[in-house]
Amino acid sequence: MEPGDLLLVRRLPARLVAEQVAVLLNVHVHDVPILVRAGVLTPLASVSAPNVVKYFAAIEIERLSRDVSALSKLTRVLHNHWRKWNQLKRPQVVVRSQVTR
């Protein structure tokens, strides 16, 4: 099943992976770990290894997708993260003061 096909099913599976969560919340897959670190999303198991597939409860994702204040927080977290990321990537302009002789 493709992640986009998830929108066509009558009933969601109980556990969702990051790709499915991203489709349901209309975010990119690489945004899901950012939301987990910020505490907006909570995986089902508390496995901290980075290479382990993390599952999310479909009922919680559905609840989050219907909560306007939670969606606002989600948007704010992602906006702040990418704003900081882009500021760090932007080359710093150094203004040298002219020395008078």
PDB file of N, CA, C and O in Angstrom, residues 50-100:
ATOM      1  N   PRO A  50      17.866   5.289  16.900  1.00  0.00           N
ATOM      2  CA  PRO A  50      17.467   6.051  15.716  1.00  0.00           C
ATOM      3  C   PRO A  50      17.074   5.188  14.516  1.00  0.00           C
ATOM      4  O   PRO A  50      16.339   5.616  13.656  1.00  0.00           O
ATOM      5  N   ASN A  51      17.570   3.954  14.443  1.00  0.00           N
ATOM      6  CA  ASN A  51      17.314   3.131  13.259  1.00  0.00           C
ATOM      7  C   ASN A  51      16.135   2.166  13.439  1.00  0.00           C
ATOM      8  O   ASN A  51      15.937   1.286  12.624  1.00  0.00           O
ATOM      9  N   VAL A  52      15.354   2.321  14.485  1.00  0.00           N
ATOM     10  CA  VAL A  52      14.197   1.466  14.737  1.00  0.00           C
ATOM     11  C   VAL A  52      12.953   2.117  14.142  1.00  0.00           C
ATOM     12  O   VAL A  52      12.757   3.327  14.270  1.00  0.00           O
ATOM     13  N   VAL A  53      12.118   1.316  13.492  1.00  0.00           N
ATOM     14  CA  VAL A  53      10.868   1.837  12.947  1.00  0.00           C
ATOM     15  C   VAL A  53       9.969   2.235  14.108  1.00  0.00           C
ATOM     16  O   VAL A  53       9.730   1.444  15.027  1.00  0.00           O
ATOM     17  N   LYS A  54       9.504   3.466  14.072  1.00  0.00           N
ATOM     18  CA  LYS A  54       8.634   3.956  15.133  1.00  0.00           C
ATOM     19  C   LYS A  54       7.193   3.926  14.651  1.00  0.00           C
ATOM     20  O   LYS A  54       6.887   4.325  13.543  1.00  0.00           O
ATOM     21  N   TYR A  55       6.327   3.420  15.517  1.00  0.00           N
ATOM     22  CA  TYR A  55       4.905   3.347  15.209  1.00  0.00           C
ATOM     23  C   TYR A  55       4.152   4.377  16.031  1.00  0.00           C
ATOM     24  O   TYR A  55       4.548   4.699  17.152  1.00  0.00           O
ATOM     25  N   PHE A  56       3.064   4.864  15.469  1.00  0.00           N
ATOM     26  CA  PHE A  56       2.223   5.861  16.124  1.00  0.00           C
ATOM     27  C   PHE A  56       0.793   5.339  16.155  1.00  0.00           C
ATOM     28  O   PHE A  56       0.363   4.643  15.241  1.00  0.00           O
ATOM     29  N   ALA A  57       0.060   5.677  17.197  1.00  0.00           N
ATOM     30  CA  ALA A  57      -1.328   5.242  17.321  1.00  0.00           C
ATOM     31  C   ALA A  57      -2.197   6.048  16.361  1.00  0.00           C
ATOM     32  O   ALA A  57      -2.210   7.279  16.407  1.00  0.00           O
ATOM     33  N   ALA A  58      -2.933   5.343  15.517  1.00  0.00           N
ATOM     34  CA  ALA A  58      -3.784   6.015  14.530  1.00  0.00           C
ATOM     35  C   ALA A  58      -4.825   6.890  15.212  1.00  0.00           C
ATOM     36  O   ALA A  58      -5.135   7.984  14.734  1.00  0.00           O
ATOM     37  N   ILE A  59      -5.340   6.449  16.343  1.00  0.00           N
ATOM     38  CA  ILE A  59      -6.368   7.219  17.040  1.00  0.00           C
ATOM     39  C   ILE A  59      -5.823   8.566  17.518  1.00  0.00           C
ATOM     40  O   ILE A  59      -6.520   9.579  17.492  1.00  0.00           O
ATOM     41  N   GLU A  60      -4.551   8.590  17.929  1.00  0.00           N
ATOM     42  CA  GLU A  60      -3.927   9.848  18.364  1.00  0.00           C
ATOM     43  C   GLU A  60      -3.664  10.774  17.183  1.00  0.00           C
ATOM     44  O   GLU A  60      -3.819  11.990  17.289  1.00  0.00           O
ATOM     45  N   ILE A  61      -3.263  10.210  16.069  1.00  0.00           N
ATOM     46  CA  ILE A  61      -3.011  11.028  14.879  1.00  0.00           C
ATOM     47  C   ILE A  61      -4.322  11.614  14.369  1.00  0.00           C
ATOM     48  O   ILE A  61      -4.379  12.784  13.977  1.00  0.00           O
ATOM     49  N   GLU A  62      -5.384  10.823  14.402  1.00  0.00           N
ATOM     50  CA  GLU A  62      -6.702  11.341  14.007  1.00  0.00           C
ATOM     51  C   GLU A  62      -7.153  12.465  14.936  1.00  0.00           C
ATOM     52  O   GLU A  62      -7.668  13.486  14.481  1.00  0.00           O
ATOM     53  N   ARG A  63      -6.954  12.263  16.236  1.00  0.00           N
ATOM     54  CA  ARG A  63      -7.323  13.297  17.203  1.00  0.00           C
ATOM     55  C   ARG A  63      -6.533  14.576  16.947  1.00  0.00           C
ATOM     56  O   ARG A  63      -7.095  15.667  16.921  1.00  0.00           O
ATOM     57  N   LEU A  64      -5.255  14.429  16.718  1.00  0.00           N
ATOM     58  CA  LEU A  64      -4.399  15.578  16.452  1.00  0.00           C
ATOM     59  C   LEU A  64      -4.827  16.300  15.178  1.00  0.00           C
ATOM     60  O   LEU A  64      -4.839  17.537  15.135  1.00  0.00           O
ATOM     61  N   SER A  65      -5.218  15.545  14.166  1.00  0.00           N
ATOM     62  CA  SER A  65      -5.594  16.166  12.887  1.00  0.00           C
ATOM     63  C   SER A  65      -6.910  16.936  12.976  1.00  0.00           C
ATOM     64  O   SER A  65      -7.204  17.757  12.115  1.00  0.00           O
ATOM     65  N   ARG A  66      -7.690  16.693  14.027  1.00  0.00           N
ATOM     66  CA  ARG A  66      -8.967  17.397  14.204  1.00  0.00           C
ATOM     67  C   ARG A  66      -8.890  18.533  15.224  1.00  0.00           C
ATOM     68  O   ARG A  66      -9.864  19.246  15.416  1.00  0.00           O
ATOM     69  N   ASP A  67      -7.755  18.670  15.890  1.00  0.00           N
ATOM     70  CA  ASP A  67      -7.584  19.675  16.935  1.00  0.00           C
ATOM     71  C   ASP A  67      -6.866  20.895  16.346  1.00  0.00           C
ATOM     72  O   ASP A  67      -5.682  20.837  16.018  1.00  0.00           O
ATOM     73  N   VAL A  68      -7.578  22.009  16.242  1.00  0.00           N
ATOM     74  CA  VAL A  68      -7.025  23.210  15.610  1.00  0.00           C
ATOM     75  C   VAL A  68      -5.829  23.747  16.389  1.00  0.00           C
ATOM     76  O   VAL A  68      -4.819  24.140  15.804  1.00  0.00           O
ATOM     77  N   SER A  69      -5.910  23.748  17.709  1.00  0.00           N
ATOM     78  CA  SER A  69      -4.787  24.272  18.496  1.00  0.00           C
ATOM     79  C   SER A  69      -3.559  23.368  18.372  1.00  0.00           C
ATOM     80  O   SER A  69      -2.425  23.848  18.327  1.00  0.00           O
ATOM     81  N   ALA A  70      -3.768  22.059  18.285  1.00  0.00           N
ATOM     82  CA  ALA A  70      -2.642  21.138  18.105  1.00  0.00           C
ATOM     83  C   ALA A  70      -2.016  21.323  16.724  1.00  0.00           C
ATOM     84  O   ALA A  70      -0.793  21.282  16.580  1.00  0.00           O
ATOM     85  N   LEU A  71      -2.843  21.525  15.710  1.00  0.00           N
ATOM     86  CA  LEU A  71      -2.314  21.776  14.364  1.00  0.00           C
ATOM     87  C   LEU A  71      -1.551  23.095  14.309  1.00  0.00           C
ATOM     88  O   LEU A  71      -0.538  23.218  13.620  1.00  0.00           O
ATOM     89  N   SER A  72      -2.035  24.071  15.050  1.00  0.00           N
ATOM     90  CA  SER A  72      -1.334  25.348  15.111  1.00  0.00           C
ATOM     91  C   SER A  72       0.035  25.176  15.766  1.00  0.00           C
ATOM     92  O   SER A  72       1.031  25.723  15.293  1.00  0.00           O
ATOM     93  N   LYS A  73       0.088  24.407  16.842  1.00  0.00           N
ATOM     94  CA  LYS A  73       1.361  24.148  17.517  1.00  0.00           C
ATOM     95  C   LYS A  73       2.306  23.386  16.592  1.00  0.00           C
ATOM     96  O   LYS A  73       3.494  23.706  16.504  1.00  0.00           O
ATOM     97  N   LEU A  74       1.773  22.384  15.882  1.00  0.00           N
ATOM     98  CA  LEU A  74       2.561  21.606  14.939  1.00  0.00           C
ATOM     99  C   LEU A  74       3.176  22.518  13.882  1.00  0.00           C
ATOM    100  O   LEU A  74       4.367  22.444  13.585  1.00  0.00           O
ATOM    101  N   THR A  75       2.370  23.408  13.336  1.00  0.00           N
ATOM    102  CA  THR A  75       2.844  24.342  12.311  1.00  0.00           C
ATOM    103  C   THR A  75       3.904  25.280  12.869  1.00  0.00           C
ATOM    104  O   THR A  75       4.919  25.544  12.226  1.00  0.00           O
ATOM    105  N   ARG A  76       3.685  25.768  14.072  1.00  0.00           N
ATOM    106  CA  ARG A  76       4.640  26.683  14.708  1.00  0.00           C
ATOM    107  C   ARG A  76       5.970  25.986  14.976  1.00  0.00           C
ATOM    108  O   ARG A  76       7.041  26.553  14.741  1.00  0.00           O
ATOM    109  N   VAL A  77       5.922  24.740  15.450  1.00  0.00           N
ATOM    110  CA  VAL A  77       7.153  23.983  15.716  1.00  0.00           C
ATOM    111  C   VAL A  77       7.952  23.797  14.435  1.00  0.00           C
ATOM    112  O   VAL A  77       9.166  24.019  14.403  1.00  0.00           O
ATOM    113  N   LEU A  78       7.271  23.403  13.365  1.00  0.00           N
ATOM    114  CA  LEU A  78       7.978  23.201  12.093  1.00  0.00           C
ATOM    115  C   LEU A  78       8.514  24.505  11.529  1.00  0.00           C
ATOM    116  O   LEU A  78       9.638  24.560  11.025  1.00  0.00           O
ATOM    117  N   HIS A  79       7.729  25.570  11.637  1.00  0.00           N
ATOM    118  CA  HIS A  79       8.174  26.872  11.144  1.00  0.00           C
ATOM    119  C   HIS A  79       9.438  27.321  11.881  1.00  0.00           C
ATOM    120  O   HIS A  79      10.417  27.739  11.260  1.00  0.00           O
ATOM    121  N   ASN A  80       9.417  27.213  13.201  1.00  0.00           N
ATOM    122  CA  ASN A  80      10.582  27.636  13.998  1.00  0.00           C
ATOM    123  C   ASN A  80      11.803  26.774  13.704  1.00  0.00           C
ATOM    124  O   ASN A  80      12.920  27.285  13.607  1.00  0.00           O
ATOM    125  N   HIS A  81      11.596  25.470  13.556  1.00  0.00           N
ATOM    126  CA  HIS A  81      12.721  24.581  13.273  1.00  0.00           C
ATOM    127  C   HIS A  81      13.393  24.953  11.953  1.00  0.00           C
ATOM    128  O   HIS A  81      14.609  25.108  11.889  1.00  0.00           O
ATOM    129  N   TRP A  82      12.588  25.101  10.891  1.00  0.00           N
ATOM    130  CA  TRP A  82      13.171  25.367   9.586  1.00  0.00           C
ATOM    131  C   TRP A  82      13.704  26.782   9.467  1.00  0.00           C
ATOM    132  O   TRP A  82      14.668  27.029   8.731  1.00  0.00           O
ATOM    133  N   ARG A  83      13.134  27.723  10.215  1.00  0.00           N
ATOM    134  CA  ARG A  83      13.676  29.083  10.229  1.00  0.00           C
ATOM    135  C   ARG A  83      15.075  29.069  10.839  1.00  0.00           C
ATOM    136  O   ARG A  83      16.024  29.642  10.287  1.00  0.00           O
ATOM    137  N   LYS A  84      15.235  28.372  11.971  1.00  0.00           N
ATOM    138  CA  LYS A  84      16.551  28.271  12.609  1.00  0.00           C
ATOM    139  C   LYS A  84      17.531  27.521  11.714  1.00  0.00           C
ATOM    140  O   LYS A  84      18.697  27.899  11.598  1.00  0.00           O
ATOM    141  N   TRP A  85      17.065  26.446  11.094  1.00  0.00           N
ATOM    142  CA  TRP A  85      17.917  25.655  10.202  1.00  0.00           C
ATOM    143  C   TRP A  85      18.432  26.514   9.052  1.00  0.00           C
ATOM    144  O   TRP A  85      19.614  26.480   8.710  1.00  0.00           O
ATOM    145  N   ASN A  86      17.565  27.289   8.436  1.00  0.00           N
ATOM    146  CA  ASN A  86      17.960  28.124   7.311  1.00  0.00           C
ATOM    147  C   ASN A  86      18.878  29.259   7.742  1.00  0.00           C
ATOM    148  O   ASN A  86      19.755  29.664   6.976  1.00  0.00           O
ATOM    149  N   GLN A  87      18.706  29.771   8.942  1.00  0.00           N
ATOM    150  CA  GLN A  87      19.614  30.802   9.435  1.00  0.00           C
ATOM    151  C   GLN A  87      21.006  30.240   9.646  1.00  0.00           C
ATOM    152  O   GLN A  87      21.999  30.917   9.394  1.00  0.00           O
ATOM    153  N   LEU A  88      21.101  29.002  10.111  1.00  0.00           N
ATOM    154  CA  LEU A  88      22.412  28.386  10.318  1.00  0.00           C
ATOM    155  C   LEU A  88      23.103  28.083   8.993  1.00  0.00           C
ATOM    156  O   LEU A  88      24.322  28.148   8.899  1.00  0.00           O
ATOM    157  N   LYS A  89      22.336  27.751   7.980  1.00  0.00           N
ATOM    158  CA  LYS A  89      22.918  27.429   6.678  1.00  0.00           C
ATOM    159  C   LYS A  89      23.337  28.671   5.899  1.00  0.00           C
ATOM    160  O   LYS A  89      24.221  28.611   5.067  1.00  0.00           O
ATOM    161  N   ARG A  90      22.687  29.789   6.165  1.00  0.00           N
ATOM    162  CA  ARG A  90      22.982  31.017   5.430  1.00  0.00           C
ATOM    163  C   ARG A  90      24.376  31.505   5.827  1.00  0.00           C
ATOM    164  O   ARG A  90      24.713  31.587   6.994  1.00  0.00           O
ATOM    165  N   PRO A  91      25.191  31.846   4.853  1.00  0.00           N
ATOM    166  CA  PRO A  91      26.533  32.340   5.197  1.00  0.00           C
ATOM    167  C   PRO A  91      26.436  33.675   5.933  1.00  0.00           C
ATOM    168  O   PRO A  91      25.625  34.537   5.594  1.00  0.00           O
ATOM    169  N   GLN A  92      27.233  33.765   6.951  1.00  0.00           N
ATOM    170  CA  GLN A  92      27.246  34.992   7.744  1.00  0.00           C
ATOM    171  C   GLN A  92      28.039  36.064   7.009  1.00  0.00           C
ATOM    172  O   GLN A  92      29.144  35.818   6.539  1.00  0.00           O
ATOM    173  N   VAL A  93      27.480  37.251   6.916  1.00  0.00           N
ATOM    174  CA  VAL A  93      28.135  38.363   6.257  1.00  0.00           C
ATOM    175  C   VAL A  93      28.946  39.108   7.323  1.00  0.00           C
ATOM    176  O   VAL A  93      28.412  39.539   8.322  1.00  0.00           O
ATOM    177  N   VAL A  94      30.219  39.208   7.067  1.00  0.00           N
ATOM    178  CA  VAL A  94      31.094  39.921   7.991  1.00  0.00           C
ATOM    179  C   VAL A  94      31.363  41.307   7.424  1.00  0.00           C
ATOM    180  O   VAL A  94      31.870  41.443   6.316  1.00  0.00           O
ATOM    181  N   VAL A  95      31.001  42.302   8.187  1.00  0.00           N
ATOM    182  CA  VAL A  95      31.231  43.679   7.759  1.00  0.00           C
ATOM    183  C   VAL A  95      32.517  44.143   8.442  1.00  0.00           C
ATOM    184  O   VAL A  95      32.595  44.191   9.669  1.00  0.00           O
ATOM    185  N   ARG A  96      33.492  44.463   7.618  1.00  0.00           N
ATOM    186  CA  ARG A  96      34.754  44.942   8.182  1.00  0.00           C
ATOM    187  C   ARG A  96      34.718  46.458   8.237  1.00  0.00           C
ATOM    188  O   ARG A  96      34.344  47.128   7.271  1.00  0.00           O
ATOM    189  N   SER A  97      35.061  46.964   9.377  1.00  0.00           N
ATOM    190  CA  SER A  97      35.106  48.416   9.496  1.00  0.00           C
ATOM    191  C   SER A  97      36.347  48.939   8.803  1.00  0.00           C
ATOM    192  O   SER A  97      37.407  48.309   8.809  1.00  0.00           O
ATOM    193  N   GLN A  98      36.220  50.087   8.188  1.00  0.00           N
ATOM    194  CA  GLN A  98      37.342  50.670   7.490  1.00  0.00           C
ATOM    195  C   GLN A  98      38.286  51.305   8.500  1.00  0.00           C
ATOM    196  O   GLN A  98      37.853  51.996   9.430  1.00  0.00           O
ATOM    197  N   VAL A  99      39.537  51.016   8.319  1.00  0.00           N
ATOM    198  CA  VAL A  99      40.541  51.586   9.215  1.00  0.00           C
ATOM    199  C   VAL A  99      41.044  52.867   8.583  1.00  0.00           C
ATOM    200  O   VAL A  99      41.500  52.884   7.442  1.00  0.00           O
ATOM    201  N   THR A 100      40.960  53.964   9.320  1.00  0.00           N
ATOM    202  CA  THR A 100      41.444  55.246   8.799  1.00  0.00           C
ATOM    203  C   THR A 100      42.892  55.419   9.182  1.00  0.00           C
ATOM    204  O   THR A 100      43.315  55.113  10.276  1.00  0.00           O
TER     205      THR A 100
END
